[in-house]
């Protein structure tokens, strides 16, 4: 049986990951409307990955005999004023999620819940990648976003991103 605090945090994280999916869907929607379909594609795939994160945590709880409680998903809250503001909000959000994962890890560590720590190791690594992806995207936009031809090339590059299922199997 998992520790109650760890269960609560994992349960909340399902909601946070689904919110992340919703937020990135909002970003995707914005970029498609701007005519930047590559950016729209990139965030749509990001949304799919976030849904996967939620499903993995749900599965982990189920594997441990815990019935998750699904809660209301908030409306996407990021204020979008221009294209760059979306990328900045994406990076800020990933840093926030990293903090949430670390909080769960901390709770598992404090009760010597090695099983959950081992499960979360994948998420810790994944957050490193997610933050790096968001930082790289923002950097590229800052370098090339002001020039229409370069922006077109960057948009084409992002349009080539394809979805792949998570490497973690439970
Ligand atoms: Fe599931 Fe992007 O954190």
PDB file of C-alpha atoms and ligand atoms in Angstrom:
ATOM      1  CA  UNK A   1       0.000   0.000   0.000  1.00  0.00           C
ATOM      2  CA  UNK A   2       1.310   3.413  -0.945  1.00  0.00           C
ATOM      3  CA  UNK A   3       1.556   6.280   1.507  1.00  0.00           C
ATOM      4  CA  UNK A   4      -1.563   8.469   1.574  1.00  0.00           C
ATOM      5  CA  UNK A   5       0.308  11.710   0.878  1.00  0.00           C
ATOM      6  CA  UNK A   6       2.100  10.116  -2.079  1.00  0.00           C
ATOM      7  CA  UNK A   7      -1.233   8.849  -3.409  1.00  0.00           C
ATOM      8  CA  UNK A   8      -2.780  12.326  -3.129  1.00  0.00           C
ATOM      9  CA  UNK A   9       0.123  13.960  -4.935  1.00  0.00           C
ATOM     10  CA  UNK A  10       0.095  11.369  -7.722  1.00  0.00           C
ATOM     11  CA  UNK A  11      -3.666  11.772  -8.016  1.00  0.00           C
ATOM     12  CA  UNK A  12      -3.285  15.548  -8.314  1.00  0.00           C
ATOM     13  CA  UNK A  13      -0.541  15.067 -10.884  1.00  0.00           C
ATOM     14  CA  UNK A  14      -2.975  13.245 -13.180  1.00  0.00           C
ATOM     15  CA  UNK A  15      -5.027  16.432 -13.204  1.00  0.00           C
ATOM     16  CA  UNK A  16      -1.949  18.616 -13.718  1.00  0.00           C
ATOM     17  CA  UNK A  17      -0.800  16.526 -16.692  1.00  0.00           C
ATOM     18  CA  UNK A  18      -4.250  16.666 -18.270  1.00  0.00           C
ATOM     19  CA  UNK A  19      -4.258  20.417 -17.672  1.00  0.00           C
ATOM     20  CA  UNK A  20      -0.871  20.561 -19.424  1.00  0.00           C
ATOM     21  CA  UNK A  21      -2.413  18.733 -22.385  1.00  0.00           C
ATOM     22  CA  UNK A  22      -5.266  21.237 -22.403  1.00  0.00           C
ATOM     23  CA  UNK A  23      -2.847  24.179 -22.191  1.00  0.00           C
ATOM     24  CA  UNK A  24      -0.772  22.901 -25.113  1.00  0.00           C
ATOM     25  CA  UNK A  25      -3.898  22.257 -27.119  1.00  0.00           C
ATOM     26  CA  UNK A  26      -4.738  25.920 -26.560  1.00  0.00           C
ATOM     27  CA  UNK A  27      -1.258  26.880 -27.803  1.00  0.00           C
ATOM     28  CA  UNK A  28      -1.676  24.599 -30.812  1.00  0.00           C
ATOM     29  CA  UNK A  29      -5.032  26.134 -31.567  1.00  0.00           C
ATOM     30  CA  UNK A  30      -3.520  29.626 -31.411  1.00  0.00           C
ATOM     31  CA  UNK A  31      -0.725  28.785 -33.849  1.00  0.00           C
ATOM     32  CA  UNK A  32      -3.017  27.102 -36.372  1.00  0.00           C
ATOM     33  CA  UNK A  33      -5.095  30.257 -36.307  1.00  0.00           C
ATOM     34  CA  UNK A  34      -1.924  32.317 -36.908  1.00  0.00           C
ATOM     35  CA  UNK A  35      -1.169  30.246 -40.003  1.00  0.00           C
ATOM     36  CA  UNK A  36       1.861  28.639 -38.362  1.00  0.00           C
ATOM     37  CA  UNK A  37       0.801  25.021 -38.772  1.00  0.00           C
ATOM     38  CA  UNK A  38       4.234  23.659 -37.843  1.00  0.00           C
ATOM     39  CA  UNK A  39       4.088  25.295 -34.419  1.00  0.00           C
ATOM     40  CA  UNK A  40       0.482  24.085 -34.173  1.00  0.00           C
ATOM     41  CA  UNK A  41       1.637  20.549 -34.911  1.00  0.00           C
ATOM     42  CA  UNK A  42       4.483  20.752 -32.393  1.00  0.00           C
ATOM     43  CA  UNK A  43       2.150  21.758 -29.573  1.00  0.00           C
ATOM     44  CA  UNK A  44      -0.510  19.265 -30.606  1.00  0.00           C
ATOM     45  CA  UNK A  45       2.030  16.473 -30.191  1.00  0.00           C
ATOM     46  CA  UNK A  46       3.123  18.023 -26.921  1.00  0.00           C
ATOM     47  CA  UNK A  47      -0.509  17.787 -25.778  1.00  0.00           C
ATOM     48  CA  UNK A  48      -0.576  14.093 -26.705  1.00  0.00           C
ATOM     49  CA  UNK A  49       2.556  13.505 -24.636  1.00  0.00           C
ATOM     50  CA  UNK A  50       0.977  15.197 -21.639  1.00  0.00           C
ATOM     51  CA  UNK A  51      -2.075  12.984 -21.919  1.00  0.00           C
ATOM     52  CA  UNK A  52       0.325  10.007 -21.962  1.00  0.00           C
ATOM     53  CA  UNK A  53       1.931  11.265 -18.745  1.00  0.00           C
ATOM     54  CA  UNK A  54      -1.490  11.372 -17.085  1.00  0.00           C
ATOM     55  CA  UNK A  55      -2.306   7.869 -18.324  1.00  0.00           C
ATOM     56  CA  UNK A  56       0.969   6.487 -16.974  1.00  0.00           C
ATOM     57  CA  UNK A  57       0.299   7.857 -13.501  1.00  0.00           C
ATOM     58  CA  UNK A  58      -3.282   6.585 -13.597  1.00  0.00           C
ATOM     59  CA  UNK A  59      -1.969   3.156 -14.592  1.00  0.00           C
ATOM     60  CA  UNK A  60       0.641   3.231 -11.829  1.00  0.00           C
ATOM     61  CA  UNK A  61      -2.047   3.909  -9.222  1.00  0.00           C
ATOM     62  CA  UNK A  62      -4.228   1.154 -10.660  1.00  0.00           C
ATOM     63  CA  UNK A  63      -1.280  -1.252 -10.604  1.00  0.00           C
ATOM     64  CA  UNK A  64      -0.990  -0.505  -6.904  1.00  0.00           C
ATOM     65  CA  UNK A  65      -4.670  -1.105  -6.199  1.00  0.00           C
ATOM     66  CA  UNK A  66      -5.544   2.602  -5.941  1.00  0.00           C
ATOM     67  CA  UNK A  67      -8.620   4.053  -7.626  1.00  0.00           C
ATOM     68  CA  UNK A  68      -7.752   7.546  -8.831  1.00  0.00           C
ATOM     69  CA  UNK A  69     -10.225  10.379  -8.338  1.00  0.00           C
ATOM     70  CA  UNK A  70     -10.595  12.407 -11.512  1.00  0.00           C
ATOM     71  CA  UNK A  71     -11.180  16.101 -10.901  1.00  0.00           C
ATOM     72  CA  UNK A  72     -12.212  19.118 -12.957  1.00  0.00           C
ATOM     73  CA  UNK A  73      -9.630  20.336 -15.455  1.00  0.00           C
ATOM     74  CA  UNK A  74      -9.186  24.117 -15.353  1.00  0.00           C
ATOM     75  CA  UNK A  75      -9.514  26.386 -18.366  1.00  0.00           C
ATOM     76  CA  UNK A  76      -6.089  27.068 -19.956  1.00  0.00           C
ATOM     77  CA  UNK A  77      -4.802  30.128 -18.125  1.00  0.00           C
ATOM     78  CA  UNK A  78      -1.795  31.369 -20.091  1.00  0.00           C
ATOM     79  CA  UNK A  79      -2.168  34.901 -21.404  1.00  0.00           C
ATOM     80  CA  UNK A  80      -1.326  34.891 -25.084  1.00  0.00           C
ATOM     81  CA  UNK A  81      -0.376  38.327 -26.388  1.00  0.00           C
ATOM     82  CA  UNK A  82       1.873  37.304 -29.284  1.00  0.00           C
ATOM     83  CA  UNK A  83       3.726  34.284 -30.675  1.00  0.00           C
ATOM     84  CA  UNK A  84       6.710  34.628 -28.372  1.00  0.00           C
ATOM     85  CA  UNK A  85       4.497  34.853 -25.277  1.00  0.00           C
ATOM     86  CA  UNK A  86       3.276  31.323 -25.990  1.00  0.00           C
ATOM     87  CA  UNK A  87       6.792  29.921 -26.058  1.00  0.00           C
ATOM     88  CA  UNK A  88       7.693  31.779 -22.874  1.00  0.00           C
ATOM     89  CA  UNK A  89       4.557  30.439 -21.159  1.00  0.00           C
ATOM     90  CA  UNK A  90       5.412  26.913 -22.323  1.00  0.00           C
ATOM     91  CA  UNK A  91       8.870  27.059 -20.777  1.00  0.00           C
ATOM     92  CA  UNK A  92       7.501  28.545 -17.550  1.00  0.00           C
ATOM     93  CA  UNK A  93       4.912  25.779 -17.367  1.00  0.00           C
ATOM     94  CA  UNK A  94       7.465  22.999 -17.835  1.00  0.00           C
ATOM     95  CA  UNK A  95       9.599  24.440 -15.038  1.00  0.00           C
ATOM     96  CA  UNK A  96       6.493  24.472 -12.846  1.00  0.00           C
ATOM     97  CA  UNK A  97       5.748  20.820 -13.677  1.00  0.00           C
ATOM     98  CA  UNK A  98       9.343  19.842 -12.877  1.00  0.00           C
ATOM     99  CA  UNK A  99       8.779  21.314  -9.418  1.00  0.00           C
ATOM    100  CA  UNK A 100       5.608  19.254  -9.000  1.00  0.00           C
ATOM    101  CA  UNK A 101       7.402  16.027  -9.950  1.00  0.00           C
ATOM    102  CA  UNK A 102      10.196  16.837  -7.510  1.00  0.00           C
ATOM    103  CA  UNK A 103       7.637  17.411  -4.752  1.00  0.00           C
ATOM    104  CA  UNK A 104       6.162  13.953  -5.317  1.00  0.00           C
ATOM    105  CA  UNK A 105       9.637  12.454  -5.419  1.00  0.00           C
ATOM    106  CA  UNK A 106      10.447  14.191  -2.153  1.00  0.00           C
ATOM    107  CA  UNK A 107       7.296  12.781  -0.507  1.00  0.00           C
ATOM    108  CA  UNK A 108       8.137   9.258  -1.741  1.00  0.00           C
ATOM    109  CA  UNK A 109      11.732   9.628  -0.552  1.00  0.00           C
ATOM    110  CA  UNK A 110      10.628  10.743   2.918  1.00  0.00           C
ATOM    111  CA  UNK A 111       8.653   7.494   3.460  1.00  0.00           C
ATOM    112  CA  UNK A 112      11.226   5.261   1.703  1.00  0.00           C
ATOM    113  CA  UNK A 113       8.772   4.486  -1.086  1.00  0.00           C
ATOM    114  CA  UNK A 114      11.382   3.098  -3.455  1.00  0.00           C
ATOM    115  CA  UNK A 115       8.784   1.778  -5.884  1.00  0.00           C
ATOM    116  CA  UNK A 116       7.337   5.235  -6.524  1.00  0.00           C
ATOM    117  CA  UNK A 117      10.802   6.782  -6.697  1.00  0.00           C
ATOM    118  CA  UNK A 118      11.758   4.256  -9.350  1.00  0.00           C
ATOM    119  CA  UNK A 119       8.546   5.023 -11.246  1.00  0.00           C
ATOM    120  CA  UNK A 120       9.212   8.759 -11.020  1.00  0.00           C
ATOM    121  CA  UNK A 121      12.780   8.448 -12.291  1.00  0.00           C
ATOM    122  CA  UNK A 122      11.390   8.367 -15.830  1.00  0.00           C
ATOM    123  CA  UNK A 123       9.426  11.564 -15.168  1.00  0.00           C
ATOM    124  CA  UNK A 124      12.471  13.331 -13.723  1.00  0.00           C
ATOM    125  CA  UNK A 125      14.409  12.563 -16.897  1.00  0.00           C
ATOM    126  CA  UNK A 126      11.425  13.439 -19.089  1.00  0.00           C
ATOM    127  CA  UNK A 127      11.118  16.843 -17.404  1.00  0.00           C
ATOM    128  CA  UNK A 128      14.765  17.545 -18.208  1.00  0.00           C
ATOM    129  CA  UNK A 129      13.995  16.853 -21.857  1.00  0.00           C
ATOM    130  CA  UNK A 130      10.771  18.857 -21.812  1.00  0.00           C
ATOM    131  CA  UNK A 131      12.462  21.903 -20.332  1.00  0.00           C
ATOM    132  CA  UNK A 132      15.301  21.600 -22.832  1.00  0.00           C
ATOM    133  CA  UNK A 133      12.857  21.347 -25.759  1.00  0.00           C
ATOM    134  CA  UNK A 134      10.954  24.422 -24.568  1.00  0.00           C
ATOM    135  CA  UNK A 135      14.192  26.389 -24.090  1.00  0.00           C
ATOM    136  CA  UNK A 136      15.491  25.399 -27.527  1.00  0.00           C
ATOM    137  CA  UNK A 137      12.238  26.385 -29.190  1.00  0.00           C
ATOM    138  CA  UNK A 138      12.272  29.795 -27.504  1.00  0.00           C
ATOM    139  CA  UNK A 139      15.932  30.354 -28.453  1.00  0.00           C
ATOM    140  CA  UNK A 140      15.272  29.483 -32.089  1.00  0.00           C
ATOM    141  CA  UNK A 141      12.287  31.800 -32.174  1.00  0.00           C
ATOM    142  CA  UNK A 142      14.356  34.633 -30.698  1.00  0.00           C
ATOM    143  CA  UNK A 143      17.014  34.053 -33.352  1.00  0.00           C
ATOM    144  CA  UNK A 144      14.772  33.575 -36.375  1.00  0.00           C
ATOM    145  CA  UNK A 145      11.252  34.683 -35.500  1.00  0.00           C
ATOM    146  CA  UNK A 146      11.575  38.243 -36.808  1.00  0.00           C
ATOM    147  CA  UNK A 147      12.524  37.203 -40.338  1.00  0.00           C
ATOM    148  CA  UNK A 148       9.585  35.800 -42.379  1.00  0.00           C
ATOM    149  CA  UNK A 149      11.739  33.413 -44.425  1.00  0.00           C
ATOM    150  CA  UNK A 150      13.489  32.030 -41.360  1.00  0.00           C
ATOM    151  CA  UNK A 151      10.186  31.738 -39.520  1.00  0.00           C
ATOM    152  CA  UNK A 152       8.806  29.781 -42.459  1.00  0.00           C
ATOM    153  CA  UNK A 153      11.789  27.388 -42.261  1.00  0.00           C
ATOM    154  CA  UNK A 154      11.388  26.985 -38.501  1.00  0.00           C
ATOM    155  CA  UNK A 155       7.668  26.358 -38.909  1.00  0.00           C
ATOM    156  CA  UNK A 156       8.435  23.682 -41.520  1.00  0.00           C
ATOM    157  CA  UNK A 157      10.925  22.043 -39.143  1.00  0.00           C
ATOM    158  CA  UNK A 158       8.341  21.927 -36.347  1.00  0.00           C
ATOM    159  CA  UNK A 159       5.762  20.550 -38.763  1.00  0.00           C
ATOM    160  CA  UNK A 160       7.929  17.458 -39.208  1.00  0.00           C
ATOM    161  CA  UNK A 161       7.586  16.431 -35.553  1.00  0.00           C
ATOM    162  CA  UNK A 162       5.743  13.143 -35.190  1.00  0.00           C
ATOM    163  CA  UNK A 163       4.135  11.511 -32.191  1.00  0.00           C
ATOM    164  CA  UNK A 164       5.696   8.491 -30.577  1.00  0.00           C
ATOM    165  CA  UNK A 165       4.401   6.595 -27.573  1.00  0.00           C
ATOM    166  CA  UNK A 166       6.255   7.038 -24.257  1.00  0.00           C
ATOM    167  CA  UNK A 167       9.287   4.838 -23.641  1.00  0.00           C
ATOM    168  CA  UNK A 168       8.034   3.932 -20.150  1.00  0.00           C
ATOM    169  CA  UNK A 169       5.989   0.737 -20.061  1.00  0.00           C
ATOM    170  CA  UNK A 170       4.203  -0.287 -16.873  1.00  0.00           C
TER     171      UNK A 170
HETATM  172 FE1  LIG B   1       4.113  16.145 -18.367  1.00  0.00          FE
HETATM  173 FE2  LIG B   1       5.465  18.479 -19.923  1.00  0.00          FE
HETATM  174  O1  LIG B   1       5.180  17.615 -18.323  1.00  0.00           O
END
